[in-house]
Amino acid sequence: MSERSEHKRQWQIDWRLMVFSGVLLPLLMGLGFWQLDRAGQKQELLDQWQLDVLQLSWPELVERELEPGRPVTLEGRYDRNSWLLDNRTRDGVSGYEVLTVFHPIEGPSVVINRGWVKAPRTRDQLPMVEAPEGIVAIRGRLKGYPNPPVLMEASEQEREQSWPRRVQALPGETARRVQPDLPEAIVRLANPSEPGAFRADWQPDRMGPQTHYGYATQWFALALALVVLTVVASYRKTGANNDNDNG
């Protein structure tokens, strides 16, 4: 018999490998389908939010759950006074995010994050953050208040200083000392072209439907790789070498 026939390949089951693959494969597939389900849920949520923009007024949105990320359109006027959220950087440059109360034509007032401005060279100076006068229409998305990392009360100096007012954080209860009717969320302007916006080049939402589809693809790819590796590892040479291994 020739050497080639002695070393032919055939199936040789490794039970330990089969058990490992049998446990891991359903897990990988399950994670892939879970990400597909998450993508579908996120797409439905985004579709509903876009529909709400067309159908629901600001007072109606406030009565519902104010979900972060929900787009809103408001018409009204800016207040004269602003908070300057300290220690915010862009491209390594220190600055502030400008938070200004906005008074819609209908419904409660709301804090608007108008974007980032560069800080003056000295701490005793504050940037000019005037808002446009008159009635304007703005677009943005709901966000949570910029709360401090630990619970703390605003200092008396922060409460009494003149406007614009430099703050390290702006919890809702602090903002409501100035404007009592504020809801449980703020609005972050959609882009720098909005009336009253500064540098509003926010990072996009990283967990949109496309992100979940990407994760699902990765999990399915790992499942496919596991199947291929299991098949390759189970298809072995037999013959002289195998006899020596068993001897």
Short mmCIF file of C-alpha atoms in Angstrom, two decimals:
data_model
loop_
_atom_site.label_atom_id
_atom_site.label_comp_id
_atom_site.label_asym_id
_atom_site.label_seq_id
_atom_site.Cartn_x
_atom_site.Cartn_y
_atom_site.Cartn_z
CA MET A 1 0.00 0.00 0.00
CA SER A 2 1.37 3.40 -0.91
CA GLU A 3 2.40 6.01 1.68
CA ARG A 4 -0.28 8.35 0.33
CA SER A 5 -3.06 5.87 1.11
CA GLU A 6 -1.61 5.20 4.57
CA HIS A 7 -1.92 8.89 5.45
CA LYS A 8 -5.39 9.62 4.12
CA ARG A 9 -7.65 11.98 6.06
CA GLN A 10 -10.88 10.96 7.72
CA TRP A 11 -13.19 12.09 10.48
CA GLN A 12 -11.91 11.49 13.97
CA ILE A 13 -14.16 12.89 16.67
CA ASP A 14 -12.58 14.59 19.66
CA TRP A 15 -15.32 14.55 22.29
CA ARG A 16 -13.68 17.28 24.35
CA LEU A 17 -13.60 19.58 21.32
CA MET A 18 -17.20 18.73 20.46
CA VAL A 19 -18.40 19.49 23.97
CA PHE A 20 -16.50 22.81 23.98
CA SER A 21 -17.92 23.80 20.58
CA GLY A 22 -21.40 22.60 21.53
CA VAL A 23 -21.41 24.92 24.55
CA LEU A 24 -19.75 27.93 22.92
CA LEU A 25 -21.59 27.93 19.57
CA PRO A 26 -25.11 28.49 20.98
CA LEU A 27 -23.71 31.24 23.18
CA LEU A 28 -22.15 33.08 20.22
CA MET A 29 -25.29 32.67 18.14
CA GLY A 30 -27.44 33.86 21.03
CA LEU A 31 -25.33 36.99 21.45
CA GLY A 32 -25.61 37.70 17.73
CA PHE A 33 -29.41 37.40 17.71
CA TRP A 34 -29.59 39.49 20.91
CA GLN A 35 -27.70 42.30 19.18
CA LEU A 36 -30.06 42.06 16.19
CA ASP A 37 -32.99 42.37 18.56
CA ARG A 38 -31.37 45.39 20.25
CA ALA A 39 -30.85 47.01 16.85
CA GLY A 40 -34.52 46.50 15.99
CA GLN A 41 -35.61 48.00 19.31
CA LYS A 42 -33.32 51.00 18.87
CA GLN A 43 -34.61 51.59 15.33
CA GLU A 44 -38.22 51.46 16.53
CA LEU A 45 -37.36 53.95 19.29
CA LEU A 46 -35.71 56.34 16.84
CA ASP A 47 -38.67 56.08 14.46
CA GLN A 48 -41.06 56.84 17.34
CA TRP A 49 -38.96 59.82 18.42
CA GLN A 50 -39.01 61.26 14.91
CA LEU A 51 -42.78 60.79 14.79
CA ASP A 52 -43.13 62.52 18.17
CA VAL A 53 -41.26 65.55 16.83
CA LEU A 54 -43.99 65.99 14.24
CA GLN A 55 -46.99 65.12 16.41
CA LEU A 56 -46.27 66.21 20.00
CA SER A 57 -45.85 69.73 21.30
CA TRP A 58 -43.27 70.64 23.93
CA PRO A 59 -45.84 70.64 26.79
CA GLU A 60 -46.98 67.15 25.71
CA LEU A 61 -43.40 65.87 25.60
CA VAL A 62 -42.71 67.18 29.10
CA GLU A 63 -45.71 65.24 30.42
CA ARG A 64 -44.21 62.04 29.02
CA GLU A 65 -40.92 60.38 30.00
CA LEU A 66 -38.06 62.67 28.98
CA GLU A 67 -35.77 60.06 27.47
CA PRO A 68 -32.16 61.11 26.79
CA GLY A 69 -31.52 61.31 23.06
CA ARG A 70 -35.08 62.20 22.07
CA PRO A 71 -35.08 65.01 19.44
CA VAL A 72 -37.06 68.14 20.23
CA THR A 73 -37.95 71.34 18.38
CA LEU A 74 -38.66 74.49 20.37
CA GLU A 75 -39.78 78.00 19.53
CA GLY A 76 -39.26 80.78 22.04
CA ARG A 77 -36.62 83.12 23.40
CA TYR A 78 -33.37 82.81 25.32
CA ASP A 79 -32.96 84.19 28.81
CA ARG A 80 -30.26 86.80 29.40
CA ASN A 81 -28.40 84.77 32.04
CA SER A 82 -26.17 81.74 31.49
CA TRP A 83 -24.15 79.23 33.48
CA LEU A 84 -20.62 78.42 32.33
CA LEU A 85 -19.83 74.75 32.92
CA ASP A 86 -16.16 74.76 33.88
CA ASN A 87 -13.30 72.40 32.95
CA ARG A 88 -14.53 71.44 29.48
CA THR A 89 -11.90 70.94 26.79
CA ARG A 90 -11.87 70.67 23.01
CA ASP A 91 -8.72 69.61 21.15
CA GLY A 92 -6.74 70.07 24.36
CA VAL A 93 -7.94 73.67 24.85
CA SER A 94 -9.72 74.56 28.09
CA GLY A 95 -13.09 76.24 28.00
CA TYR A 96 -16.72 76.17 29.08
CA GLU A 97 -20.04 74.74 27.94
CA VAL A 98 -22.69 77.44 27.89
CA LEU A 99 -26.00 76.59 29.57
CA THR A 100 -28.82 79.10 29.11
CA VAL A 101 -32.47 78.99 30.14
CA PHE A 102 -34.86 79.02 27.17
CA HIS A 103 -38.50 80.14 27.44
CA PRO A 104 -40.69 78.36 24.86
CA ILE A 105 -43.84 80.01 23.61
CA GLU A 106 -45.75 77.08 25.12
CA GLY A 107 -44.78 74.91 28.05
CA PRO A 108 -42.15 75.13 30.78
CA SER A 109 -38.74 76.72 30.41
CA VAL A 110 -35.74 74.47 29.78
CA VAL A 111 -31.96 74.72 30.04
CA ILE A 112 -30.21 74.72 26.66
CA ASN A 113 -26.62 73.51 26.26
CA ARG A 114 -25.44 75.85 23.53
CA GLY A 115 -22.01 74.27 23.08
CA TRP A 116 -18.40 75.03 23.93
CA VAL A 117 -16.51 78.32 24.07
CA LYS A 118 -12.80 78.89 24.64
CA ALA A 119 -11.80 80.22 28.05
CA PRO A 120 -10.05 83.61 28.26
CA ARG A 121 -6.37 83.59 29.18
CA THR A 122 -6.97 84.45 32.85
CA ARG A 123 -9.45 82.97 35.33
CA ASP A 124 -10.75 86.37 36.39
CA GLN A 125 -12.16 86.87 32.89
CA LEU A 126 -15.24 85.13 31.49
CA PRO A 127 -16.20 84.70 27.83
CA MET A 128 -18.94 86.75 26.20
CA VAL A 129 -21.96 84.46 25.78
CA GLU A 130 -24.78 86.73 24.66
CA ALA A 131 -27.84 85.01 23.18
CA PRO A 132 -29.88 86.14 20.18
CA GLU A 133 -32.82 88.39 20.96
CA GLY A 134 -36.40 87.78 20.01
CA ILE A 135 -38.23 84.57 19.09
CA VAL A 136 -36.10 81.81 17.56
CA ALA A 137 -36.68 78.17 16.62
CA ILE A 138 -34.09 75.65 17.81
CA ARG A 139 -33.55 71.91 17.44
CA GLY A 140 -31.73 69.61 19.81
CA ARG A 141 -31.82 66.42 21.85
CA LEU A 142 -32.74 65.77 25.45
CA LYS A 143 -29.88 65.11 27.86
CA GLY A 144 -29.50 64.72 31.59
CA TYR A 145 -28.33 67.58 33.76
CA PRO A 146 -24.53 67.83 34.15
CA ASN A 147 -24.49 66.51 37.70
CA PRO A 148 -21.31 66.38 39.82
CA PRO A 149 -19.57 63.00 40.20
CA VAL A 150 -20.34 63.09 43.93
CA LEU A 151 -23.20 64.70 45.79
CA MET A 152 -22.39 68.24 46.75
CA GLU A 153 -24.16 71.53 47.29
CA ALA A 154 -23.35 74.65 45.32
CA SER A 155 -21.28 77.05 47.37
CA GLU A 156 -22.74 80.36 48.53
CA GLN A 157 -20.22 82.06 46.27
CA GLU A 158 -21.62 80.21 43.24
CA ARG A 159 -25.19 81.10 44.21
CA GLU A 160 -24.51 84.80 44.64
CA GLN A 161 -22.01 85.56 41.89
CA SER A 162 -23.07 87.71 38.96
CA TRP A 163 -23.99 86.41 35.50
CA PRO A 164 -22.68 84.60 33.57
CA ARG A 165 -22.11 82.23 36.46
CA ARG A 166 -19.19 79.78 36.51
CA VAL A 167 -20.16 76.35 37.90
CA GLN A 168 -18.45 72.98 38.19
CA ALA A 169 -21.77 71.16 37.67
CA LEU A 170 -25.42 72.05 37.27
CA PRO A 171 -27.81 69.66 39.05
CA GLY A 172 -31.48 70.19 38.37
CA GLU A 173 -32.20 71.45 41.86
CA THR A 174 -29.53 74.13 41.49
CA ALA A 175 -30.96 75.33 38.16
CA ARG A 176 -34.48 75.39 39.61
CA ARG A 177 -33.40 77.89 42.25
CA VAL A 178 -33.20 80.33 39.33
CA GLN A 179 -36.06 78.98 37.18
CA PRO A 180 -38.51 76.86 39.24
CA ASP A 181 -40.48 75.32 36.33
CA LEU A 182 -37.54 73.50 34.68
CA PRO A 183 -38.21 69.85 33.70
CA GLU A 184 -36.02 66.85 34.55
CA ALA A 185 -33.86 67.19 31.43
CA ILE A 186 -31.98 69.77 29.41
CA VAL A 187 -31.71 70.20 25.64
CA ARG A 188 -28.40 70.03 23.81
CA LEU A 189 -28.43 71.96 20.53
CA ALA A 190 -28.28 69.77 17.45
CA ASN A 191 -25.39 71.53 15.67
CA PRO A 192 -23.44 74.83 15.45
CA SER A 193 -25.89 76.31 12.93
CA GLU A 194 -28.72 76.51 15.49
CA PRO A 195 -29.61 80.01 16.76
CA GLY A 196 -27.49 80.84 19.79
CA ALA A 197 -25.12 77.91 19.29
CA PHE A 198 -21.41 78.00 19.94
CA ARG A 199 -19.21 74.98 19.18
CA ALA A 200 -21.92 72.31 19.30
CA ASP A 201 -19.97 69.55 17.54
CA TRP A 202 -21.06 66.75 19.81
CA GLN A 203 -19.87 63.18 19.43
CA PRO A 204 -22.56 61.06 17.74
CA ASP A 205 -24.47 58.40 19.66
CA ARG A 206 -22.25 55.32 19.51
CA MET A 207 -25.05 52.93 20.29
CA GLY A 208 -27.35 53.48 17.34
CA PRO A 209 -28.85 50.58 15.35
CA GLN A 210 -25.80 50.33 13.08
CA THR A 211 -23.55 49.73 16.08
CA HIS A 212 -25.70 46.80 17.22
CA TYR A 213 -25.68 45.38 13.69
CA GLY A 214 -21.89 45.60 13.75
CA TYR A 215 -21.71 43.72 17.05
CA ALA A 216 -24.09 41.08 15.70
CA THR A 217 -21.86 40.58 12.66
CA GLN A 218 -18.85 40.07 14.93
CA TRP A 219 -20.61 37.44 17.04
CA PHE A 220 -21.83 35.54 13.96
CA ALA A 221 -18.32 35.72 12.47
CA LEU A 222 -16.89 34.19 15.65
CA ALA A 223 -19.53 31.44 15.50
CA LEU A 224 -18.58 30.68 11.89
CA ALA A 225 -14.88 30.63 12.76
CA LEU A 226 -15.59 28.19 15.61
CA VAL A 227 -17.43 25.83 13.25
CA VAL A 228 -14.62 25.96 10.67
CA LEU A 229 -11.91 25.34 13.26
CA THR A 230 -13.88 22.45 14.75
CA VAL A 231 -14.28 20.84 11.32
CA VAL A 232 -10.60 21.29 10.46
CA ALA A 233 -9.47 19.91 13.82
CA SER A 234 -11.75 16.88 13.43
CA TYR A 235 -10.52 15.99 9.93
CA ARG A 236 -7.18 14.35 10.67
CA LYS A 237 -4.62 12.19 8.95
CA THR A 238 -4.74 8.52 9.79
CA GLY A 239 -2.33 5.73 9.05
CA ALA A 240 1.26 5.30 10.13
CA ASN A 241 1.45 8.45 12.26
CA ASN A 242 -1.86 7.64 13.89
CA ASP A 243 -0.72 4.06 14.59
CA ASN A 244 2.42 5.38 16.23
CA ASP A 245 0.34 7.73 18.39
CA ASN A 246 -1.82 4.80 19.52
CA GLY A 247 1.06 2.44 20.04
#
